[in-house]
Short mmCIF file of C-alpha atoms in Angstrom, two decimals:
data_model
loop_
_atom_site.label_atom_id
_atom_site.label_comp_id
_atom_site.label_asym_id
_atom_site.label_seq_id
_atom_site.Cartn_x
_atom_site.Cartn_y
_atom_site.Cartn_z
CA UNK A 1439 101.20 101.34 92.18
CA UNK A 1440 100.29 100.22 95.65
CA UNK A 1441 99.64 96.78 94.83
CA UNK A 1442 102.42 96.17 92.39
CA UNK A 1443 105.20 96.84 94.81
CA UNK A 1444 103.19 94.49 97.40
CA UNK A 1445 102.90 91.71 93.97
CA UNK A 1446 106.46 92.77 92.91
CA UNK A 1447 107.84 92.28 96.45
CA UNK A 1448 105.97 88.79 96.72
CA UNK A 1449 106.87 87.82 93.45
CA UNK A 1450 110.98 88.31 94.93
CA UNK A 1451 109.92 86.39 97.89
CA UNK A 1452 110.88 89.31 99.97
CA UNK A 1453 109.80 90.13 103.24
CA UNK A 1454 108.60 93.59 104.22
CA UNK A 1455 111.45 93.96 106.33
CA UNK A 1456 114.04 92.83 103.67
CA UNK A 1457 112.85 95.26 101.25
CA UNK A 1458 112.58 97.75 103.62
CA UNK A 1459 116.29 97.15 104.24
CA UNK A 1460 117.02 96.99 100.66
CA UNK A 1461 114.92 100.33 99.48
CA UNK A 1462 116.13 102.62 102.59
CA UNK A 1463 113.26 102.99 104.03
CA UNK A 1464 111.29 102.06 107.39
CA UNK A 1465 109.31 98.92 107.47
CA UNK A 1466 106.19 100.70 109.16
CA UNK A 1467 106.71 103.49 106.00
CA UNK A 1468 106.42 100.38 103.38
CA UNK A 1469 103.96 98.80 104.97
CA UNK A 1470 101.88 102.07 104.96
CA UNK A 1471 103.18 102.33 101.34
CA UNK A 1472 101.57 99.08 100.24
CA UNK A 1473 98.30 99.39 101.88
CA UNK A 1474 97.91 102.97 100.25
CA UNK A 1475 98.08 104.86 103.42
CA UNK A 1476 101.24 106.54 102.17
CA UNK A 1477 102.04 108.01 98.64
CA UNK A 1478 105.79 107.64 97.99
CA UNK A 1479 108.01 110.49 96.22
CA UNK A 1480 109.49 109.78 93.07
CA UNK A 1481 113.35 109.44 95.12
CA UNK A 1482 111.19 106.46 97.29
CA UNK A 1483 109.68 105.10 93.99
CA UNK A 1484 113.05 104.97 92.73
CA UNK A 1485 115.09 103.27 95.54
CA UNK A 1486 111.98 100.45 96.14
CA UNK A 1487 112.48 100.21 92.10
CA UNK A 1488 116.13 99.40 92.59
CA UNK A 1489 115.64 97.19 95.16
CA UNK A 1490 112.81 95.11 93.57
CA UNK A 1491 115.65 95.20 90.72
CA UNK A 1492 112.80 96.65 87.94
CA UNK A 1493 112.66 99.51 85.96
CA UNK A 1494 110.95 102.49 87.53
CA UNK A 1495 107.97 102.33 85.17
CA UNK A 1496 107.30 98.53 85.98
CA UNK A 1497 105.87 100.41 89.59
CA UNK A 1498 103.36 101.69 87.95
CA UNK A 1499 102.39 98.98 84.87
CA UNK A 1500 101.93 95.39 84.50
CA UNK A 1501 104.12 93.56 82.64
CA UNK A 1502 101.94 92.25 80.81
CA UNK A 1503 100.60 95.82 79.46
CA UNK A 1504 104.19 96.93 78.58
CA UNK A 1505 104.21 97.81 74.92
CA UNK A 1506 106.77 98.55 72.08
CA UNK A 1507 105.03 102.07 71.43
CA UNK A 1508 103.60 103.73 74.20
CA UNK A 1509 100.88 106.88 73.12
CA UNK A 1510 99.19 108.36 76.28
CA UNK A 1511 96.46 110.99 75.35
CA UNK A 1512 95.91 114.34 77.12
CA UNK A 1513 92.93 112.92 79.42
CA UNK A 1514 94.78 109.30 79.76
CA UNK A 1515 97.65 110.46 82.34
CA UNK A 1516 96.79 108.23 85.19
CA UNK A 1517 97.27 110.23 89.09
CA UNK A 1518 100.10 109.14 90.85
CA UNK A 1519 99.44 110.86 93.82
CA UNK A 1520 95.87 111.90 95.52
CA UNK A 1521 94.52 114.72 94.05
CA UNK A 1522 95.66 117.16 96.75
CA UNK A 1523 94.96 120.62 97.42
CA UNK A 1524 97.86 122.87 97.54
CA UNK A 1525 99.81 121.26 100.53
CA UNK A 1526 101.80 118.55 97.83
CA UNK A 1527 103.08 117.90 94.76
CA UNK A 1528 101.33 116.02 92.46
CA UNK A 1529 102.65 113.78 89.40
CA UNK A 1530 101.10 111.86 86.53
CA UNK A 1531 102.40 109.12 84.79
CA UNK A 1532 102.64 108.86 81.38
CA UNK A 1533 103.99 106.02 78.63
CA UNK A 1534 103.55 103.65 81.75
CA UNK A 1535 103.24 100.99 79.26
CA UNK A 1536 106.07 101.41 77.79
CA UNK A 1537 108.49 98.39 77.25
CA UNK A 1538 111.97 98.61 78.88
CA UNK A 1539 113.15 102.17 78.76
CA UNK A 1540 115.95 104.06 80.19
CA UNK A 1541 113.74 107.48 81.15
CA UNK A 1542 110.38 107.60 83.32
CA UNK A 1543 108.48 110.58 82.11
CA UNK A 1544 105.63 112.31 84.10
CA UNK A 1545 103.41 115.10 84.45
CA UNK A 1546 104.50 116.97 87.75
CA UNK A 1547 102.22 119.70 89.53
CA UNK A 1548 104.61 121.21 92.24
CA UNK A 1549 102.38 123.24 95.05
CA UNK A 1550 103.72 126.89 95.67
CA UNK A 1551 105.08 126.23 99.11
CA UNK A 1552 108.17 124.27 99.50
CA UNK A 1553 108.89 124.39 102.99
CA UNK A 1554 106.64 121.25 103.39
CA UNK A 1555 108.29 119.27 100.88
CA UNK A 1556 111.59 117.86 101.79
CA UNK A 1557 114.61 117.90 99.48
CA UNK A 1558 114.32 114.68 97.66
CA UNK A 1559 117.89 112.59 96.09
CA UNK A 1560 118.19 109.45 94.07
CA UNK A 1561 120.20 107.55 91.57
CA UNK A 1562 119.98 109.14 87.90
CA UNK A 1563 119.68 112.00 86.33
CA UNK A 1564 116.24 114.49 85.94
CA UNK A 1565 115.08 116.62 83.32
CA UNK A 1566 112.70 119.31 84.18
CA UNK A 1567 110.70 121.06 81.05
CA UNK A 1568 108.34 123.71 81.81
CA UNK A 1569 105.36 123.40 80.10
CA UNK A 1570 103.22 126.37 81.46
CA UNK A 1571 103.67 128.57 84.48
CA UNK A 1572 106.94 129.60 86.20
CA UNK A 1573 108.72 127.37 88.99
CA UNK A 1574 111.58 127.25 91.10
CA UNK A 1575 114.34 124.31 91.08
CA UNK A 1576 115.71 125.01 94.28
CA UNK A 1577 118.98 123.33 95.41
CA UNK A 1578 120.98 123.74 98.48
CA UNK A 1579 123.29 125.55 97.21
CA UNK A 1580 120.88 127.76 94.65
CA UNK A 1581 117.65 128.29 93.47
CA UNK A 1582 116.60 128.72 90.26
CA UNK A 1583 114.03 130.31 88.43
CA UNK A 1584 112.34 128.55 85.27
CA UNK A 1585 109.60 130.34 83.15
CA UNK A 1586 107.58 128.83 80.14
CA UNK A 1587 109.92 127.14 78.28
CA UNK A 1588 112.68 126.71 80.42
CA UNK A 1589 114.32 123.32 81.06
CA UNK A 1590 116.58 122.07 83.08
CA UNK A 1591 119.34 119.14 83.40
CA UNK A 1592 120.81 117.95 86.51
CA UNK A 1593 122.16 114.61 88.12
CA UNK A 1594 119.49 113.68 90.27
CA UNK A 1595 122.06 112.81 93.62
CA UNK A 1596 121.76 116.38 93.97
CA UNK A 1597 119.12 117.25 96.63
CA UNK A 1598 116.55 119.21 95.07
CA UNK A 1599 112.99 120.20 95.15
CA UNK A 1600 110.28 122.08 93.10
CA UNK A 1601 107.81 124.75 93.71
CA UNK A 1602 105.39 126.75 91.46
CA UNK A 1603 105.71 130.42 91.59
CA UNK A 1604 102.89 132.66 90.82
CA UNK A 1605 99.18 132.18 90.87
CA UNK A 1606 98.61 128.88 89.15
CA UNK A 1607 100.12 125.82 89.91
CA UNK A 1608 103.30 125.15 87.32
CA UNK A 1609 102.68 122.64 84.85
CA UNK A 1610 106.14 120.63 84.36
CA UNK A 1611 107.52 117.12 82.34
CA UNK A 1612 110.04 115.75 84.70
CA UNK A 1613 111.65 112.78 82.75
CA UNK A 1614 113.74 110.36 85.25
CA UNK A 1615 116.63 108.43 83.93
CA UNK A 1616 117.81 105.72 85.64
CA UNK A 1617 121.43 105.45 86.75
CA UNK A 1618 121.73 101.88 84.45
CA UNK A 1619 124.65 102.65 82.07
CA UNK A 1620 127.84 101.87 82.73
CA UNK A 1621 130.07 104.98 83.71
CA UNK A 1622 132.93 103.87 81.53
CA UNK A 1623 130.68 103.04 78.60
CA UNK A 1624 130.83 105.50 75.39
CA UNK A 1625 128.76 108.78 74.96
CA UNK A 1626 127.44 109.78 71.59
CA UNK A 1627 125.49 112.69 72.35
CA UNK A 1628 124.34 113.63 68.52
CA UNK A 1629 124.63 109.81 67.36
CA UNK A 1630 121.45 110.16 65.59
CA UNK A 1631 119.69 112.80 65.27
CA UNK A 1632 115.77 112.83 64.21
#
């Protein structure tokens, strides 16, 4: 992802400092972004995705790879983040080469103590599924407990933040939508059903 914002950014014939401007964020922190020195959160991804004006998953893919149907095996989830120990949280990406899609999905490894991660906000909404352990969605307002099974819904302007409660480390999908359709434009919740 490192070099694609850099070849995204270059491609815009941005500066550093006018996507900085753009994305919210310090021009030291991109620069330390680009050069891999810094691992952005998924709220940075998004915002530098916005202001690059691309989907969230073209961070992560080349267009050239982007395909009509995306199948991304077990072992094929490509790291996101470092392989930490238990200090952050740690995501995988999956269906990366995906064409144009309104949802990001990935694999996301929250570490058991949240004090260390800050509350995170961005466009669009986020779905949390738990796939195996138990985690917390903690809000300012609340926290929540998921188990095995659990899922969750929420706009994603909402600070929030995610930690894994007992001894493993939660397993979770977190799909991100992007904040693309029109507010006024028609819902259909059950249009079509599988």
């Amino acid at each position: 992802m490192i070099n694609r914002v850099r070849q995204l950014r270059k491609q815009r014939l941005m500066t550093l400092e006018a996507l900085a401007e753009r994305a919210g964020v310090t021009k030291s922190y991109l620069s330390k972004v680009e050069r891999g020195r810094s691992v952005p959160s998924i709220a940075v991804c998004a915002s530098l995705a916005k202001a690059l004006d691309v989907p969230l998953d073209h961070l992560f893919a080349e267009a050239e790879e982007l395909a009509e149907v995306t199948v991304t095996r077990a072992g094929e989830r490509r790291a996101l983040t470092p392989d930490q120990e238990e200090s952050g949280t740690r995501y995988e990406g999956m269906a990366l080469e995906a064409g144009a899609k309104s949802m990001t999905p990935f694999m996301l490894y929250p570490p058991h103590d949240a004090d260390r991660v800050p509350f995170r906000d961005h466009p669009g909404e986020e779905f949390l599924f738990v796939h195996q352990g138990e985690a917390e969605l903690i809000l300012p307002s609340r926290t929540i407990t998921l188990h095995t099974g659990d899922c969750a819904y929420f706009k994603a302007t909402t600070p929030h933040k995610v930690r894994s409660l007992g001894a493993e480390r939660a397993t979770l999908l977190l799909l991100v939508a992007d904040d693309q359709c029109p507010p006024d434009a028609p819902q259909a919740p059950h249009s079509r059903l599988p």
